Amino acid sequence: MVEQDRPAISRMAMTSVLLSTATIGVFLLCSCADLDLAGMQRVPASLAAPQDGDFPNPGSAILRQGTVPTTEALRLMRIGMGKGQVRQLLGPPHFSEGVFGVREWNYLFHLRSGKGAGDVVCQYMLRFDGNVRVNGMYWRKPDCALLVEPPPVEAAQAKAAMTPQKLAFGTDGLFGAEGRRGGDMSPEGRLKIERLATDIKRNFRHLYYVVVTGYTDRLGSEEYKTELSLARAGAVSELLAQQGIDAKIIRIAGLGDRQPLAKCPGAVKTTALLNCLQPNRRIEIEVVGDE
């Protein structure tokens, strides 16, 4: 009886080895593939970070000392990258993020401040969509983003004395109920953004940066809300760039239902609830420059 079972056991062992080898091969192909940045969106990490409490405690980092990345690696980060590409540029995440279905990676970096020998400790967050592609890049502190993508020298000198100009637009009036791309914008919505671009160019002698942040109401999954808010912010930023605002100084962020303006009771998607939540569905635009 034992002798008869040996061929079956051998076949099972060989199958297990082959599957393990194939799995390792796939992992190596993914992690060692050359970076292909073609077609990926060049979007610097947003100056408008998630809420402070969304970032993990630095003391819980696996790599307590963090790492010192190159600014070149950080500048190569793109929306749409896979985890293997991120590992090539930044290494594995510095915090315990879980095993399966991980949608967020966090890092603890030391960046050169350019002021003496001291470094600045910065936390960096990446969020992934349902296809495990980067769909959000955030710094805990805005100054960290400026160390990677510094403004012109005159901007750094004048920044402390400037007050950002903030405006808000309801996304219902820009995109309708479900729109998220430039082609989904209503003629009236496009006109609003085009007029804003004209006003910005007329009223500012020099622009340092423009931050476009998208928000949604609380209805829907976290993935849906994040992707929708980021896509709408991206569509508005593209239209601003088409109207003559330098794309290099535009930052975008999608914060989903964070920082709501209106709090409304109820969980059933009724007309009354949608109307109450309308102020939360918005695009906020922050402009900093010399007037």
CSV table of C-alpha atoms in Angstrom, one decimal, residues 46-50 138 166-171 174-175 210-216 226 228-234 236-237 240 250-259 280-287:
chain,number,residue,atom,x,y,z
A,46,SER,CA,0.9,66.8,-3.6
A,47,LEU,CA,1.5,69.7,-1.2
A,48,ALA,CA,-2.1,69.1,0.1
A,49,ALA,CA,-1.4,66.0,2.2
A,50,PRO,CA,-4.1,63.8,3.8
A,138,TYR,CA,1.6,62.6,-0.4
A,166,LYS,CA,-8.0,79.9,-2.0
A,167,LEU,CA,-11.1,79.2,-4.2
A,168,ALA,CA,-13.7,76.4,-4.2
A,169,PHE,CA,-15.9,75.1,-7.0
A,170,GLY,CA,-18.7,72.7,-6.6
A,171,THR,CA,-18.0,69.6,-8.7
A,174,LEU,CA,-18.2,71.3,-13.1
A,175,PHE,CA,-18.7,67.6,-13.9
A,210,VAL,CA,-1.0,76.1,-7.7
A,211,VAL,CA,-2.6,73.2,-5.6
A,212,VAL,CA,-5.7,71.6,-7.0
A,213,THR,CA,-7.5,69.3,-4.4
A,214,GLY,CA,-10.5,67.2,-5.1
A,215,TYR,CA,-13.1,66.1,-2.5
A,216,THR,CA,-16.2,63.9,-2.6
A,226,THR,CA,-10.2,58.6,-3.6
A,228,LEU,CA,-12.9,60.1,-8.2
A,229,SER,CA,-11.5,63.1,-6.3
A,230,LEU,CA,-8.0,62.6,-7.8
A,231,ALA,CA,-9.3,62.2,-11.3
A,232,ARG,CA,-11.4,65.4,-11.0
A,233,ALA,CA,-8.5,67.3,-9.6
A,234,GLY,CA,-6.3,66.0,-12.5
A,236,VAL,CA,-9.1,70.6,-13.6
A,237,SER,CA,-5.3,70.9,-13.5
A,240,LEU,CA,-5.5,75.2,-16.2
A,250,ILE,CA,0.6,72.6,-10.4
A,251,ARG,CA,0.2,70.0,-7.7
A,252,ILE,CA,-2.9,67.8,-7.4
A,253,ALA,CA,-4.4,65.7,-4.6
A,254,GLY,CA,-7.5,63.5,-4.2
A,255,LEU,CA,-8.7,63.5,-0.6
A,256,GLY,CA,-12.1,61.7,-1.0
A,257,ASP,CA,-14.5,62.6,1.8
A,258,ARG,CA,-11.9,64.1,4.2
A,259,GLN,CA,-12.5,67.5,5.6
A,280,ASN,CA,-18.6,68.4,0.3
A,281,ARG,CA,-18.3,67.6,-3.5
A,282,ARG,CA,-15.9,70.3,-4.5
A,283,ILE,CA,-12.6,71.3,-6.0
A,284,GLU,CA,-10.4,73.6,-4.0
A,285,ILE,CA,-7.6,75.6,-5.7
A,286,GLU,CA,-4.9,77.3,-3.8
A,287,VAL,CA,-2.7,79.8,-5.6
